XYZ file of C-alpha atoms in Angstrom:
376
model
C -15.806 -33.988 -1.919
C -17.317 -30.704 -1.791
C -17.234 -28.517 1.564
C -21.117 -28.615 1.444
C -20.931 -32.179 1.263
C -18.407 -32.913 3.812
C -20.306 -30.528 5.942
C -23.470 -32.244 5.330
C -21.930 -34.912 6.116
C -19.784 -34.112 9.302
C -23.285 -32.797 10.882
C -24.681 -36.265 10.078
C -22.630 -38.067 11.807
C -22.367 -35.805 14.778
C -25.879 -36.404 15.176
C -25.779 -39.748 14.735
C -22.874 -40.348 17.214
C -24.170 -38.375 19.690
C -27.743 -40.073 20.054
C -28.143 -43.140 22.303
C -26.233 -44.144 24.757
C -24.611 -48.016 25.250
C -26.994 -50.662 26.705
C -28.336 -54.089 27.043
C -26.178 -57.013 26.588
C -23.025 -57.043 24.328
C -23.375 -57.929 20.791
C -21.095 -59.963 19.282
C -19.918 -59.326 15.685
C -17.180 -60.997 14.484
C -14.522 -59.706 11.874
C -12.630 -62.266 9.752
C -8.663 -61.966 8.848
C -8.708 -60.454 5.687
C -12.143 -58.537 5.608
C -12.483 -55.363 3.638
C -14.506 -52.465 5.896
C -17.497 -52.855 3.573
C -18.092 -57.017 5.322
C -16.957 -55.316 8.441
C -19.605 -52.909 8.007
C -22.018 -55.286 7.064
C -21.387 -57.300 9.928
C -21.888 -54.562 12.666
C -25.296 -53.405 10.757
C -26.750 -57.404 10.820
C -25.581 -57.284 14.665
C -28.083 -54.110 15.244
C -25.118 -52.136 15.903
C -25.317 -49.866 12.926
C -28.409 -48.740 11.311
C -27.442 -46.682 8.063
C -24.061 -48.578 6.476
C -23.712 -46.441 3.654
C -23.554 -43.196 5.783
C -21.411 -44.956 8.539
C -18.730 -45.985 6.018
C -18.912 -42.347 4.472
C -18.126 -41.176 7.898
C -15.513 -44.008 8.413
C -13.774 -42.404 5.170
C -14.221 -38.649 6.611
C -12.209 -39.759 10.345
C -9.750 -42.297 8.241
C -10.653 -44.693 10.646
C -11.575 -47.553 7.819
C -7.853 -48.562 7.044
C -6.888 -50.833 10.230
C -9.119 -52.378 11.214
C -8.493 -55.730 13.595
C -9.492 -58.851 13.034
C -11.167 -60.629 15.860
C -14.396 -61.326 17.476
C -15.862 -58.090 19.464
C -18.814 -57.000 21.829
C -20.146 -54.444 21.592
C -23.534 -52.941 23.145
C -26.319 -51.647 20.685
C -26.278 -47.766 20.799
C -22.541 -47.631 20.837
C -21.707 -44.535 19.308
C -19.621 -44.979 16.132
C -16.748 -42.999 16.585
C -16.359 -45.551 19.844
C -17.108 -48.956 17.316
C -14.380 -47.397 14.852
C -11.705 -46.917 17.684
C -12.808 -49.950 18.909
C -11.877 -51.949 15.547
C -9.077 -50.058 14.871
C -7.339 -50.603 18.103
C -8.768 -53.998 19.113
C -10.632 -52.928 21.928
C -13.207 -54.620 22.996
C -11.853 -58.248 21.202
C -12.831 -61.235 22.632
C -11.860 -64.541 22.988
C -14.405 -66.692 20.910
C -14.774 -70.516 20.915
C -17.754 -73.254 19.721
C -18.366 -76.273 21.536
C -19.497 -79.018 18.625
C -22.743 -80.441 19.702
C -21.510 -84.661 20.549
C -18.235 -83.429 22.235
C -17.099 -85.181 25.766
C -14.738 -83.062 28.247
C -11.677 -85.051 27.106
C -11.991 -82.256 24.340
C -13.609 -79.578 25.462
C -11.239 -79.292 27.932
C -7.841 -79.035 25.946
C -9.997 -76.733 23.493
C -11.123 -74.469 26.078
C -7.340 -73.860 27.739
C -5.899 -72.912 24.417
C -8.918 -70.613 24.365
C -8.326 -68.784 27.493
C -4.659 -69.118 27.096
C -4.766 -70.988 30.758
C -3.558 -74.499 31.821
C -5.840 -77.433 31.267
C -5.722 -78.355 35.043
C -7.425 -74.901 35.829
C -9.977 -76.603 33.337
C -10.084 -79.763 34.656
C -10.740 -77.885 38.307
C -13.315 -75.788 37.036
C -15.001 -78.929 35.401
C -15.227 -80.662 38.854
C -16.604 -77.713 40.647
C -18.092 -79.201 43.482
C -20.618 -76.220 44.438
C -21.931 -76.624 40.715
C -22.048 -79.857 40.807
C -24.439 -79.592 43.952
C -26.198 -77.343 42.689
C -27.316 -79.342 39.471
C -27.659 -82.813 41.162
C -25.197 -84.052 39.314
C -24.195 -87.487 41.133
C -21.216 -87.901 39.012
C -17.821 -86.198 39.729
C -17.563 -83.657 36.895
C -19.927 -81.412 34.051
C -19.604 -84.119 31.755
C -22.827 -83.316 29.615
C -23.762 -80.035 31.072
C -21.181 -77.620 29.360
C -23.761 -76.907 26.759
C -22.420 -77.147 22.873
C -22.833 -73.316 21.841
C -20.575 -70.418 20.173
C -19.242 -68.293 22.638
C -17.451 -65.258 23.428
C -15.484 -64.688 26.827
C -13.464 -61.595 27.627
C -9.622 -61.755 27.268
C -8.825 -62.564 31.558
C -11.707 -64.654 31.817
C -11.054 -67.541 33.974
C -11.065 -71.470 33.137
C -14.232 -71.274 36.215
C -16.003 -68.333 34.705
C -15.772 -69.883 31.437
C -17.092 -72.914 32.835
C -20.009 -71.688 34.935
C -21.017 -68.964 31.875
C -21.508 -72.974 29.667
C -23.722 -74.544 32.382
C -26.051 -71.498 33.004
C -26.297 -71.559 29.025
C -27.421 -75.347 29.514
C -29.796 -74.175 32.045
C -31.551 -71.765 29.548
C -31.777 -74.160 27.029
C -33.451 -76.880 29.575
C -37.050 -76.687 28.731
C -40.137 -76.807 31.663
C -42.184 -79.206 29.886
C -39.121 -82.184 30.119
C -39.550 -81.454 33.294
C -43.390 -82.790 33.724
C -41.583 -85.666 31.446
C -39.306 -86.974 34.053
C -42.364 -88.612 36.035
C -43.710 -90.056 33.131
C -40.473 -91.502 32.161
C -39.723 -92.694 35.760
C -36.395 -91.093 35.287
C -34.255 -88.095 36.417
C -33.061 -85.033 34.688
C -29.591 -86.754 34.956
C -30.789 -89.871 33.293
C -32.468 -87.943 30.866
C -29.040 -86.071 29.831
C -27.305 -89.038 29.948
C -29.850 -90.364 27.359
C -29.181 -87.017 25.662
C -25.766 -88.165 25.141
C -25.833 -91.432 23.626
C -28.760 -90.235 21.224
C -26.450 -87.398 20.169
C -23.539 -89.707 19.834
C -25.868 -92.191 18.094
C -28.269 -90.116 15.472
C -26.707 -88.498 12.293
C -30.479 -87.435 11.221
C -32.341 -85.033 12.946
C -36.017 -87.351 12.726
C -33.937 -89.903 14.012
C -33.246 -88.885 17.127
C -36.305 -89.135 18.491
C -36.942 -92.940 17.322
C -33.214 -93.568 19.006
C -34.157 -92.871 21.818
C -37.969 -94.955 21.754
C -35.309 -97.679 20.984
C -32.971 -97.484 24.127
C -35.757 -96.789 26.284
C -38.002 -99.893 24.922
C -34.411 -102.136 25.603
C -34.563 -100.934 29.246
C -37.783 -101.238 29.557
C -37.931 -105.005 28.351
C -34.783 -105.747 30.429
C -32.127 -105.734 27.700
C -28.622 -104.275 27.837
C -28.441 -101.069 26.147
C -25.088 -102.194 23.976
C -24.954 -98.837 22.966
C -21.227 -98.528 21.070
C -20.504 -94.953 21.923
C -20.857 -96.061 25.606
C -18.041 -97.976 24.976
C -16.230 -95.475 23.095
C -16.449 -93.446 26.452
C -15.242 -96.152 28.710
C -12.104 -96.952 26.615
C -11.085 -93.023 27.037
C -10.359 -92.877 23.728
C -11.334 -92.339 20.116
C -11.374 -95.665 18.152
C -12.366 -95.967 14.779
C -14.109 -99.444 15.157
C -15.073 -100.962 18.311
C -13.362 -104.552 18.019
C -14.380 -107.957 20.327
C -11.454 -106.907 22.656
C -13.185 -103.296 23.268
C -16.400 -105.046 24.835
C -14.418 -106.555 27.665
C -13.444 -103.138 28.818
C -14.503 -103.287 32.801
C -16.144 -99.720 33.080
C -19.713 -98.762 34.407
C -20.188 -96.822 30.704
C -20.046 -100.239 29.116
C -23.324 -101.176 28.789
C -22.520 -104.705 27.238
C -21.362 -105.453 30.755
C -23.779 -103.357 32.932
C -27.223 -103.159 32.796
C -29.576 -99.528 32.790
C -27.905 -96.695 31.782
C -24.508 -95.544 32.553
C -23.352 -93.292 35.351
C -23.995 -90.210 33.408
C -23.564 -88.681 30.073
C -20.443 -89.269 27.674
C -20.573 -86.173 25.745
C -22.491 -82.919 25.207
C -26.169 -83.333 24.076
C -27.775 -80.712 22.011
C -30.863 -78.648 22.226
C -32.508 -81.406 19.838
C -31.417 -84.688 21.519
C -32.189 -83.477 25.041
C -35.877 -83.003 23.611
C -35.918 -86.091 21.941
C -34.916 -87.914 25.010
C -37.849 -86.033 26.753
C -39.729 -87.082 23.761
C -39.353 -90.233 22.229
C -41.368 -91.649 19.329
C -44.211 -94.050 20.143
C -42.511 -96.802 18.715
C -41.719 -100.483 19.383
C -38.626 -100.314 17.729
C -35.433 -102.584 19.590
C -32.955 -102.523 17.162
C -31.553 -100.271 14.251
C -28.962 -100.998 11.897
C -26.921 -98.067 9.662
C -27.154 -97.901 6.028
C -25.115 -96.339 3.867
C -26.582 -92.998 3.376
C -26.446 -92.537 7.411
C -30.288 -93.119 8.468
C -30.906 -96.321 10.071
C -33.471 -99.200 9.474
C -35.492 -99.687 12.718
C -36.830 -102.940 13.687
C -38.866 -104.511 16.411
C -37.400 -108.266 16.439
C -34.276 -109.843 15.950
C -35.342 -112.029 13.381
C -36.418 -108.235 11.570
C -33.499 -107.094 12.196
C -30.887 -109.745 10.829
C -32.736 -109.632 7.728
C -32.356 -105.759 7.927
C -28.859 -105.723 8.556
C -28.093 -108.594 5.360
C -29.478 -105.360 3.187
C -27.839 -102.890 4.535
C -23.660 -101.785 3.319
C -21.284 -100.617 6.158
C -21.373 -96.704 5.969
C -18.501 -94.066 5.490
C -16.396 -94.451 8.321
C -17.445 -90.634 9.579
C -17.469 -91.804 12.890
C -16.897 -95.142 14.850
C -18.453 -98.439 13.485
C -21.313 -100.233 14.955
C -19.173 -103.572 15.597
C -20.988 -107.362 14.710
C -22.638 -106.526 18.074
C -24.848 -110.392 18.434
C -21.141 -111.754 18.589
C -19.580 -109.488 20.701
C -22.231 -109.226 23.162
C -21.888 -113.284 23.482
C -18.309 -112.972 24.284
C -18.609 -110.099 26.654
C -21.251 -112.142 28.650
C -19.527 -114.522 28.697
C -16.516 -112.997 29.958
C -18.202 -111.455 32.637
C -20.099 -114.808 33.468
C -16.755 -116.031 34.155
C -15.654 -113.195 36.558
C -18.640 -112.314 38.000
C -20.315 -115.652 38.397
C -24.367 -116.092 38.073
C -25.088 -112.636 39.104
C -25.303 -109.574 36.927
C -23.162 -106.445 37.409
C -25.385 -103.689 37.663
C -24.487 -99.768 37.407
C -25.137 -98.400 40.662
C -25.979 -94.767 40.492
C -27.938 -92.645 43.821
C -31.601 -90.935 42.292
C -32.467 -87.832 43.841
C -35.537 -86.996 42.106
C -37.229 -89.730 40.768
C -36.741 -93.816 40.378
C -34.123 -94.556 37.978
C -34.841 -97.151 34.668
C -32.755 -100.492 35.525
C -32.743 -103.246 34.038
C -32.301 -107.029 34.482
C -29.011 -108.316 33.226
C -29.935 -111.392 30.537
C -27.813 -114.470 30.001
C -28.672 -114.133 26.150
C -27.921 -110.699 24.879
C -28.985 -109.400 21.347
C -27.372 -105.921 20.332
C -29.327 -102.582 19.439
C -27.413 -102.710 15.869
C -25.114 -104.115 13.528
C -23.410 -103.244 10.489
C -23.283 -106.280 7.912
């Protein structure tokens, strides 16, 4: 390179790293194991953090600071100046520790997920998750976050703590929650923690986006007619454990999240809801759908009666086992009723939950009970 050149160039970037000054929240830009500068580079200009790539790798090349660079997930505020961004990436300053939480997941594995994360033990986590101020706070009537540690990507801090973490997830819920659910509650005759908890077993439920909305017209028309939700994921949640197929046995699990056994909805939500199936819980379809049953492709045939819906379900081929079955649920629902018949007597079990801000859906426990689905 010529002296005019590197001159030109060396006056550049003086310029260009003395103008601005850092602001606004962090950015995050993450660099993958293995990346040359140029994706590095790439990365930091997509973020906003670097304007002209060609001249900031140039002056990368002039300071030799574009041969160590370190992997990792950084943030960084916009106006940095780049002599700071290349000593950051070349000494690791500014890395952070980055984690997603899968839309659908339940605390049992956020939890172990977000110790290893933080490099802290999982009771810290399991404190943090029971935070009785935030619980408070929210309403929540149930004794942990379960459903309000919003599924998102995000990046804490190396020190950040397990309750930090944590409370850093629920504000992030709180953002998401929309005003207009809100003027749906009444409407509904529900709370914002029955509407979650909805939230949960549609997101457990629906593999298709347009689904979700329909799902949820489903559950809601059961509890409106009086019928037990039978909701397999519910049951998924009570056993405390992952099964690949819900068997006979499974039904007879005594938990308030078995709604085989327990009219209305349960307690509170068994996982995570997304953005998408907390609106279509605010929103269902105008439908007078009762049952669904899953084809092989993953969208599900919706029906209003039973008698629709056995003919349905003699159609339809079990689908990839991507998740846990939908069991023979007309069968199973018999012998759980009839189980709890036994121990319970005449009267129906109901889930009894306090409501705060509004009356919440129950339902009448049936002696006859006809699932939501079945797989043939």
């Amino acid at each position: 390179m010529s002296r005019i050149k590197r001159a030109t160039l060396a006056c550049a970037a003086i310029i260009v790293t003395a103008c601005g000054t850092p602001h606004g929240a962090p950015l995050r830009v993450i660099v993958p194991r293995g990346a040359t500068f140029k994706s590095a580079t790439d990365s930091l200009a997509h973020a906003g953090l670097v304007s002209w790539p060609k001249l900031f790798r140039a002056y990368a090349r002039f300071t030799s600071s574009d041969r160590d660079i370190k992997p990792g997930t950084y943030l960084l505020k916009k106006d940095t100046p780049w002599k700071d961004i290349l000593s950051a990436l070349n000494g690791g300053k500014g890395l952070v520790n980055s984690i997603t939480i899968p839309e659908g997941f339940s605390l049992q594995q956020i939890v172990p997920l977000l110790a290893k994360t933080l490099s802290v033990p999982e009771d810290s986590v399991n404190a943090a998750v029971r935070d009785t101020a935030m619980l408070s706070r929210l309403d929540i009537p149930t004794p942990t976050l379960e459903g309000y540690v919003f599924p998102s990507t995000y990046a804490f801090p190396a020190g950040t703590t397990a309750r930090l973490a944590v409370s850093e997830m629920v504000r992030e819920f709180e953002r998401q929650w929309q005003p207009s659910w809100d003027a749906r509650l009444s409407e509904l005759k529900i709370n914002r923690h029955d509407l979650v908890t909805m939230a949960s077993i549609v997101e457990k439920e629906a593999k298709l986006a347009e689904e979700r909305p329909v799902i949820a017209a489903v559950y809601y028309n059961r509890l409106r007619d009086g019928q037990l939700l039978q909701a397999d994921p519910t049951v998924q949640y009570a056993l405390g454990k992952h099964v690949t197929r819900v068997l006979y046995r499974d039904l007879e699990v005594e938990s308030p999240y078995n709604t085989y056994r327990h009219a209305g909805l349960p307690p509170g939500p068994i996982a995570s809801p997304g953005a998408a199936s907390l609106a279509a819980a605010a929103n269902p379809a105008s439908v007078p759908y009762k049952y669904f049953v899953a084809s092989a492709d993953g969208h599900h045939e919706f029906r209003t009666t039973l008698r629709e819906h056995d003919n349905a379900k003699k159609n339809a081929r079990p689908p990839a086992l991507t998740s846990a079955p939908t069991p023979d649920t007309t069968k199973k629902a018999a012998v759980a009723t009839a189980r709890a018949a036994t121990t319970s007597g005449s009267k129906a079990k109901t889930t009894s939950r306090p409501t705060k801000k509004a009356p919440v859906i129950k339902a009448t426990r049936k002696k006859r009970t006809t699932s939501t689905r079945k797989r043939a």
